[in-house]
PDB file of C-alpha atoms and ligand atoms in Angstrom:
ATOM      1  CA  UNK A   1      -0.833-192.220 -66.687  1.00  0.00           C
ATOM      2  CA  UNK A   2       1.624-194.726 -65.505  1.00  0.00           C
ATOM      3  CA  UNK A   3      -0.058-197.597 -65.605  1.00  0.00           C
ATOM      4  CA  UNK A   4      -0.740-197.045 -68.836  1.00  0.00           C
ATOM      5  CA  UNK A   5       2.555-197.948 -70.271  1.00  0.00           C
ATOM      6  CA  UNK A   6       2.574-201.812 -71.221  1.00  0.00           C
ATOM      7  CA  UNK A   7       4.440-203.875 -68.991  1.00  0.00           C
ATOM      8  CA  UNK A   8       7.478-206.081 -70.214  1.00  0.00           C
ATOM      9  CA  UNK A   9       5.525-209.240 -70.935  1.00  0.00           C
ATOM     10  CA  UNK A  10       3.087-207.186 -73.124  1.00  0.00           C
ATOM     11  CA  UNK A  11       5.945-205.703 -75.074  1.00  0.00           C
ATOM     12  CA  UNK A  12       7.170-209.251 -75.456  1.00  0.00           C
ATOM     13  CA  UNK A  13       4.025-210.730 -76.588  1.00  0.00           C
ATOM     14  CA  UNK A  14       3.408-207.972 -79.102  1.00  0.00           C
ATOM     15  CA  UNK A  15       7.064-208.103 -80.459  1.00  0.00           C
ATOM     16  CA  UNK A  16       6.072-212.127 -80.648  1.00  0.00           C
ATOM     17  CA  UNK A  17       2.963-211.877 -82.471  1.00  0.00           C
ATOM     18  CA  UNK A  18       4.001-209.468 -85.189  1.00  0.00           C
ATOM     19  CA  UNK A  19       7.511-211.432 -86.028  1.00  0.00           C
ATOM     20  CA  UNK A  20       9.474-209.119 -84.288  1.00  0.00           C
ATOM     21  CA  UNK A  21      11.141-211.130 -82.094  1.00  0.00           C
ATOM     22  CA  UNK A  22      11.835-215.065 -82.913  1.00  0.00           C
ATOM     23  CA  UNK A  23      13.353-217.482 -81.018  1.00  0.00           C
ATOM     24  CA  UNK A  24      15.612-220.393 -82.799  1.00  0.00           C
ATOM     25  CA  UNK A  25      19.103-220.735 -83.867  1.00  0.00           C
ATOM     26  CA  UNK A  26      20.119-217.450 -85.716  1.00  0.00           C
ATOM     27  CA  UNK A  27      23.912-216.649 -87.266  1.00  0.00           C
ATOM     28  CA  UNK A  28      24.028-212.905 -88.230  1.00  0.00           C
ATOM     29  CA  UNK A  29      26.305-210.893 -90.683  1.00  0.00           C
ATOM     30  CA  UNK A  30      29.199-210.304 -88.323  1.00  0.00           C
ATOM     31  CA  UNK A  31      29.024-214.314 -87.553  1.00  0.00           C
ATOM     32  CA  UNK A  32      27.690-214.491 -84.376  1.00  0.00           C
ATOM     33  CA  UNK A  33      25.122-217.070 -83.357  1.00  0.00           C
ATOM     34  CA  UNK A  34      22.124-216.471 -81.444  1.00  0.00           C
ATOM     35  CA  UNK A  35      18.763-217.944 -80.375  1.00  0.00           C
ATOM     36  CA  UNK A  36      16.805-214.701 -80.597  1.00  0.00           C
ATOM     37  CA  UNK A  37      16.584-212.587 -83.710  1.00  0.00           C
ATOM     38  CA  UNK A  38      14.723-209.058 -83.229  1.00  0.00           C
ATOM     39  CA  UNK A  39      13.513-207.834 -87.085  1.00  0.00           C
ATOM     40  CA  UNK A  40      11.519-204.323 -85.191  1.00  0.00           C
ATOM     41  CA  UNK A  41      10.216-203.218 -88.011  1.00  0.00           C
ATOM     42  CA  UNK A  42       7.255-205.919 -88.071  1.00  0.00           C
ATOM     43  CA  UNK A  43       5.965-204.541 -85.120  1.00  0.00           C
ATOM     44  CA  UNK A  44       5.931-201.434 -86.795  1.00  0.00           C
ATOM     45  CA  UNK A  45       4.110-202.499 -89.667  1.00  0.00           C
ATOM     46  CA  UNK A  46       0.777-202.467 -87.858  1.00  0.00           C
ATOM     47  CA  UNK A  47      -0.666-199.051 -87.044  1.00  0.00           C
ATOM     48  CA  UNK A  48      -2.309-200.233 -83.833  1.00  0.00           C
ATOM     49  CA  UNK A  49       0.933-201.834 -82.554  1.00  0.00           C
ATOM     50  CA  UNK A  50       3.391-199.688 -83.732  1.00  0.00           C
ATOM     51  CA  UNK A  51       0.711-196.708 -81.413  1.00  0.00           C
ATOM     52  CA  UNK A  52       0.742-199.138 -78.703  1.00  0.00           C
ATOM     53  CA  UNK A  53       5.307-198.740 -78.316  1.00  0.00           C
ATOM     54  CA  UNK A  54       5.153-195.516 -79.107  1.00  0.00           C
ATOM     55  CA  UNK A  55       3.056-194.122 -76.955  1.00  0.00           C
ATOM     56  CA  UNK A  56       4.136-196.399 -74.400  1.00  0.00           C
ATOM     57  CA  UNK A  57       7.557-195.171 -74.909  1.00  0.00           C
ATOM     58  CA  UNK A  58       7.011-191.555 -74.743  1.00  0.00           C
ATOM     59  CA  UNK A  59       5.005-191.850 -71.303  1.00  0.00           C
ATOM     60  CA  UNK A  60       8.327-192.638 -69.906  1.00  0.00           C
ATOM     61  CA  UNK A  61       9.436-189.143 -71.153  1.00  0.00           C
ATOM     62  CA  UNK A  62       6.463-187.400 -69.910  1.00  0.00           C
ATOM     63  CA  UNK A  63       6.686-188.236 -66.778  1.00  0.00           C
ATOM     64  CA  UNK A  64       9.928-186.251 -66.658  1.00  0.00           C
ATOM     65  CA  UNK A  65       9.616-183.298 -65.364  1.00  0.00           C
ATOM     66  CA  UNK A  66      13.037-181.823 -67.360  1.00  0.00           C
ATOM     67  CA  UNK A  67      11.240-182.994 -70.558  1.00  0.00           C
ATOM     68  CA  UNK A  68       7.796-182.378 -69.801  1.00  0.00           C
ATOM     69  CA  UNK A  69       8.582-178.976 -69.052  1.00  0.00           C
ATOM     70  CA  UNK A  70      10.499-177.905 -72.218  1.00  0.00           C
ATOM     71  CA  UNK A  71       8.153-179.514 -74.502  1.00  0.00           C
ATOM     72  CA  UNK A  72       6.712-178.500 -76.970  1.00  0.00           C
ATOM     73  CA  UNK A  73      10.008-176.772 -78.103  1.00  0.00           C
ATOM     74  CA  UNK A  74      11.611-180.536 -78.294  1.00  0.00           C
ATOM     75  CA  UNK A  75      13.074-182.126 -81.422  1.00  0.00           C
ATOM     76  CA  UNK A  76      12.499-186.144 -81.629  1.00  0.00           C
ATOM     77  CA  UNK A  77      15.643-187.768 -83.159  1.00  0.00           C
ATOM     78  CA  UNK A  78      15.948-191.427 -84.832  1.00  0.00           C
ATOM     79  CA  UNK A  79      19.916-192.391 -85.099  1.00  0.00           C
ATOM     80  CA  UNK A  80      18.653-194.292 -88.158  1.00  0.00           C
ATOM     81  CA  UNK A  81      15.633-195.461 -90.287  1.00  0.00           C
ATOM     82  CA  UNK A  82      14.949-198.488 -88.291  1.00  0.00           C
ATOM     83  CA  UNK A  83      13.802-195.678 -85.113  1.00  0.00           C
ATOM     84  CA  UNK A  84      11.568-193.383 -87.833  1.00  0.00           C
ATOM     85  CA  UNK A  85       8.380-194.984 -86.936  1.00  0.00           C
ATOM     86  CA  UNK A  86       9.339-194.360 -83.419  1.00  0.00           C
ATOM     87  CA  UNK A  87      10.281-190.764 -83.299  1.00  0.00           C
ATOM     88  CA  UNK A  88       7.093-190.157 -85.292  1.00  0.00           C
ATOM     89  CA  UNK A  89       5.102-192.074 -82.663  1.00  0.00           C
ATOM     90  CA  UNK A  90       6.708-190.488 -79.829  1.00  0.00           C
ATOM     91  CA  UNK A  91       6.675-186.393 -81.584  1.00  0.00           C
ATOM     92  CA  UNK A  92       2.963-187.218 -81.964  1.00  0.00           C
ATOM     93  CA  UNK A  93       2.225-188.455 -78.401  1.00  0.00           C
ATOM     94  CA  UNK A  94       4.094-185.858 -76.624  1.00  0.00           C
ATOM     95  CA  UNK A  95       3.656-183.059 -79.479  1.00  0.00           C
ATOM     96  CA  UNK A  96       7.051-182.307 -79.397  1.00  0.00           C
ATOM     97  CA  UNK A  97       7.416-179.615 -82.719  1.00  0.00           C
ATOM     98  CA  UNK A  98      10.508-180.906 -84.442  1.00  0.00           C
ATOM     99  CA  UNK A  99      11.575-184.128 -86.170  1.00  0.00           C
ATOM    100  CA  UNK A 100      14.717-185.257 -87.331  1.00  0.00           C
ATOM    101  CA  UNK A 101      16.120-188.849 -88.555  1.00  0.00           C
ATOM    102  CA  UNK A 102      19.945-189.610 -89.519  1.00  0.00           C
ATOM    103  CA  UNK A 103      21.399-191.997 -91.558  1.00  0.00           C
ATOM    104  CA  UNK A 104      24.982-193.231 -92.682  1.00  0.00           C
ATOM    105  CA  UNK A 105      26.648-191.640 -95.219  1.00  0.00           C
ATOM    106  CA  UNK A 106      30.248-192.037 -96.083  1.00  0.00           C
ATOM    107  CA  UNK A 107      30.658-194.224 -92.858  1.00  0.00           C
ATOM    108  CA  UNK A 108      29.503-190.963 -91.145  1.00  0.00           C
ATOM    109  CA  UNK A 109      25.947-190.437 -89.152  1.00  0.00           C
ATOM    110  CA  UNK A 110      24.520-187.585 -90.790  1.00  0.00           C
ATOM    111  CA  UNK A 111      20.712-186.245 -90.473  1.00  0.00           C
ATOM    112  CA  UNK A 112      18.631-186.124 -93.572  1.00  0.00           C
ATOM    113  CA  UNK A 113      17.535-182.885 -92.935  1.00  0.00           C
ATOM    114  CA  UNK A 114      20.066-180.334 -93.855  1.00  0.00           C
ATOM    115  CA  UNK A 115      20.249-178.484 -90.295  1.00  0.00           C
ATOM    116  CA  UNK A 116      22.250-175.012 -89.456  1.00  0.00           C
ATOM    117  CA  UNK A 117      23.576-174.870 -86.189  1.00  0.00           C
ATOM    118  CA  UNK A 118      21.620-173.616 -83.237  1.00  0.00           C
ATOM    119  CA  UNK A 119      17.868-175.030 -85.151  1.00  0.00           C
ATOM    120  CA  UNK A 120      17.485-177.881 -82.967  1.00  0.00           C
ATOM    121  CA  UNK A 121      15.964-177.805 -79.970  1.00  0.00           C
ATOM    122  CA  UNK A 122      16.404-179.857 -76.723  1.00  0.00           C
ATOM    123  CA  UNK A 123      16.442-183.430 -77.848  1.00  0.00           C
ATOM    124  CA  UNK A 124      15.264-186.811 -77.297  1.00  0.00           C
ATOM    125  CA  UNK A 125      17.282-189.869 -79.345  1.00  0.00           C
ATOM    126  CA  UNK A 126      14.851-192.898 -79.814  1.00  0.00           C
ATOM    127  CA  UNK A 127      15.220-195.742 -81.499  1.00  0.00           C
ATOM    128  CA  UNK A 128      13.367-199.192 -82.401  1.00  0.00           C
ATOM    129  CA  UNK A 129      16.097-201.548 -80.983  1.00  0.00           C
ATOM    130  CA  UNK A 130      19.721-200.433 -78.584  1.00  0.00           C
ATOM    131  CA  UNK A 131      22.028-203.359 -79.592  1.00  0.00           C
ATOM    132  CA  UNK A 132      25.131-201.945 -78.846  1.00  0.00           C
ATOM    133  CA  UNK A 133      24.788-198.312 -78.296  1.00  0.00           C
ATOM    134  CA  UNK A 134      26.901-197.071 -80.840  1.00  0.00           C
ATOM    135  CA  UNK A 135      24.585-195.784 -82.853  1.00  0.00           C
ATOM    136  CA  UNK A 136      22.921-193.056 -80.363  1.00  0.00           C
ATOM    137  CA  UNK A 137      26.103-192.639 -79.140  1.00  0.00           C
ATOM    138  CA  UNK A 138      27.186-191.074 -82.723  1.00  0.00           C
ATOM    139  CA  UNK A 139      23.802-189.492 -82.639  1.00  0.00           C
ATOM    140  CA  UNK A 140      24.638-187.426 -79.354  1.00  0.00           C
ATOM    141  CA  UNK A 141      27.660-186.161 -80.981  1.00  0.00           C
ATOM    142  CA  UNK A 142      26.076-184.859 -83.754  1.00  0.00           C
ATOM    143  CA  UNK A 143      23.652-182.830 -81.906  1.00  0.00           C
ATOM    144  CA  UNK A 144      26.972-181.793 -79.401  1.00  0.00           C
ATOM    145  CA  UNK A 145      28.124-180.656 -83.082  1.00  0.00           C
ATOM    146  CA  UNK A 146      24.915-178.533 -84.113  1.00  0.00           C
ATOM    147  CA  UNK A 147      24.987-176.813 -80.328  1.00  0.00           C
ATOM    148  CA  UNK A 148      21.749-178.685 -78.862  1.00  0.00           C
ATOM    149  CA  UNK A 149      21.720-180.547 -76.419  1.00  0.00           C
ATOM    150  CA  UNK A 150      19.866-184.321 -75.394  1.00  0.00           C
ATOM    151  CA  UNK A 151      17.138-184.316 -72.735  1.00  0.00           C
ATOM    152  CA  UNK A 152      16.120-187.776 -72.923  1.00  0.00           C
ATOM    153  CA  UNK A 153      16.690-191.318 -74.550  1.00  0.00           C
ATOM    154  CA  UNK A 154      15.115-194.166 -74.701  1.00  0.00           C
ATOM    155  CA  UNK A 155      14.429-197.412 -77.343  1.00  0.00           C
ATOM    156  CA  UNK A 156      11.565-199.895 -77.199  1.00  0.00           C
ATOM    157  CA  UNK A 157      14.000-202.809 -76.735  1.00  0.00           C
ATOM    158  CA  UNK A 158      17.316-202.258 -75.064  1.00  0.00           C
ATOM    159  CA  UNK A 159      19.764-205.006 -74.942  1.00  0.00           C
ATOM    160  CA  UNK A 160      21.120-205.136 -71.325  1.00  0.00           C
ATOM    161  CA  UNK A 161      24.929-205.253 -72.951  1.00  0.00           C
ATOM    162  CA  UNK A 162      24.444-202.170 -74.194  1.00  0.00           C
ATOM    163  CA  UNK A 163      24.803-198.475 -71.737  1.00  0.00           C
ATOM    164  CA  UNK A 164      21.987-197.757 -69.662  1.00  0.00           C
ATOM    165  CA  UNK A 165      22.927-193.763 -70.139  1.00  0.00           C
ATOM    166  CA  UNK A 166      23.799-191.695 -72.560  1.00  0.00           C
ATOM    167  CA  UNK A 167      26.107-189.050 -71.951  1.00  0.00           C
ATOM    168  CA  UNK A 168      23.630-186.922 -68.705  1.00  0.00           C
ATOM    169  CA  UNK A 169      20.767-188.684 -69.406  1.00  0.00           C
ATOM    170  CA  UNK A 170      18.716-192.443 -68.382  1.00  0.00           C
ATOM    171  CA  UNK A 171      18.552-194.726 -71.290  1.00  0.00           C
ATOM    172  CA  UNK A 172      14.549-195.541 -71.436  1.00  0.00           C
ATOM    173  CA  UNK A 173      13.164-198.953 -72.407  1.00  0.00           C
ATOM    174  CA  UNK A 174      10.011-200.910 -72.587  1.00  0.00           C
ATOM    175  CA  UNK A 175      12.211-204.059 -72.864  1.00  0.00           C
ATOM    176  CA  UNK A 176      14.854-204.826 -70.752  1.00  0.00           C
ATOM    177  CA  UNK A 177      16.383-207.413 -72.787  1.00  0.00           C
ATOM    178  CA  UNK A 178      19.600-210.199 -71.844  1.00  0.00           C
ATOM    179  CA  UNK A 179      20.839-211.066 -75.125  1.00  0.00           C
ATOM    180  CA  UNK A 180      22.812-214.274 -75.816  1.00  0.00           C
ATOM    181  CA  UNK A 181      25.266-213.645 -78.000  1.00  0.00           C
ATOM    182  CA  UNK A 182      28.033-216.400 -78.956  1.00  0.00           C
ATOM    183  CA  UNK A 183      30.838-214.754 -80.951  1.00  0.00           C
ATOM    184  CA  UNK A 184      30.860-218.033 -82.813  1.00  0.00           C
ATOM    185  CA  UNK A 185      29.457-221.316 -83.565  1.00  0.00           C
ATOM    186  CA  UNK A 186      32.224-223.272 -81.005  1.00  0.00           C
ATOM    187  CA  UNK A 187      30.530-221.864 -78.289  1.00  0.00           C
ATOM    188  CA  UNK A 188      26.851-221.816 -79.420  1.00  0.00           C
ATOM    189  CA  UNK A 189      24.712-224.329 -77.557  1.00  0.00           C
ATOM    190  CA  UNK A 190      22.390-224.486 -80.796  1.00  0.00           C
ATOM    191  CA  UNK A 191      25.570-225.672 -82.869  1.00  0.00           C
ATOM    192  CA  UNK A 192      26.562-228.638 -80.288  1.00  0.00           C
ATOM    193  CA  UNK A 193      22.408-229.489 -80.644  1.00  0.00           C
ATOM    194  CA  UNK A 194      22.669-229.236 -84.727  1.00  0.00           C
ATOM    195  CA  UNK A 195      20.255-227.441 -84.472  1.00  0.00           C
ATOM    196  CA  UNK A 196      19.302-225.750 -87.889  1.00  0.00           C
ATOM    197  CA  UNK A 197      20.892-222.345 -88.756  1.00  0.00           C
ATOM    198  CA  UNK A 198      19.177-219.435 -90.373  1.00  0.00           C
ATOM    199  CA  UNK A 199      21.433-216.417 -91.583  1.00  0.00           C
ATOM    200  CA  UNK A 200      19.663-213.546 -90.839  1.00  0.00           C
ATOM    201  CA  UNK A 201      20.661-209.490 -91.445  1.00  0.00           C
ATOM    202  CA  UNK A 202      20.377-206.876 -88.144  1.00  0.00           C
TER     203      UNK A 202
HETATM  204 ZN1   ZN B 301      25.106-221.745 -83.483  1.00  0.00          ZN
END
């Protein structure tokens, strides 16, 4: 069963192939410059690749015993739409029985589901992409807040910036990724080059 999650390079080469990941001279909303852009969603445009991550991603849940043994009484969570793909990927792999997605509202991280307190089971938080963190982070509170609890965690790309826990549990990744980030164009290498800039959105 192991084996049978892709390795690193795969991940990378299917991310490449789709669109999902791009290398070049990138300047994002918040101004920062990078050479890598990561738009996840293309990869999840494809049925067959968007199977491939998911079910690669929930093998690394399986094959924990505290997971594998509550399931099926396990709610998949997405902090946001970007991760829906993925909790739907990863609920039907490991045929967890509940499925929840949240989104902004208000600058608050609500679920789209209206929820009462004590209906969620155990949970696992996935998402497409962990930039920063913040966004399962708010996610883990909000389950704290509807008296469940997370189980597992894990993203198909996970920036190596960002935590590798969240609160008790392992962060999971397919990708272990070291992001360059330049918090402006003085100190991008692409800039001194000239290199062409394309403004992209996260
Ligand atoms: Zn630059």
């Amino acid at each position: 069963m192991v084996d049978l999650i892709p390795s690193s390079d795969t991940v990378m080469e299917i991310l490449k192939r789709t669109g999902a990941f791009r290398e070049g001279h990138f300047v994002y909303p918040n101004g920062k410059h990078s050479p890598h852009y990561f738009q996840m969603p293309l990869a999840f445009r494809y049925y067959d690749t968007a199977r491939v991550l998911a079910v690669g991603l929930s093998r690394k849940f399986r094959v924990d015993r505290d997971i594998s043994s509550q399931l099926p009484k396990v709610a998949v969570i997405s902090p946001s739409s970007g991760g829906i793909p993925v909790a739907f990927g990863v609920r039907d792999a490991l045929s967890a029985e509940q499925i929840y997605w949240a989104e902004q509202e208000g600058g608050n991280r609500m679920f789209r589901q209206y929820v009462n307190k004590g209906e969620v089971n155990p949970c696992i938080i996935v998402d497409d992409i962990i930039r920063s963190g913040h966004a399962i982070e708010e996610t883990l509170e909000l389950v704290k807040t509807l008296g469940s609890k997370v189980i597992g965690c894990g993203a198909i790309v996970r920036f190596t910036s960002a935590p590798d826990r969240l609160g008790d549990v392992p962060i999971r990744s397919l990708v272990e990724f070291d992001a360059h980030m330049y918090d402006s164009g003085d100190a991008c290498s692409d800039c001194k080059k000239e290199a062409p800039l394309e403004h992209v959105r996260f």
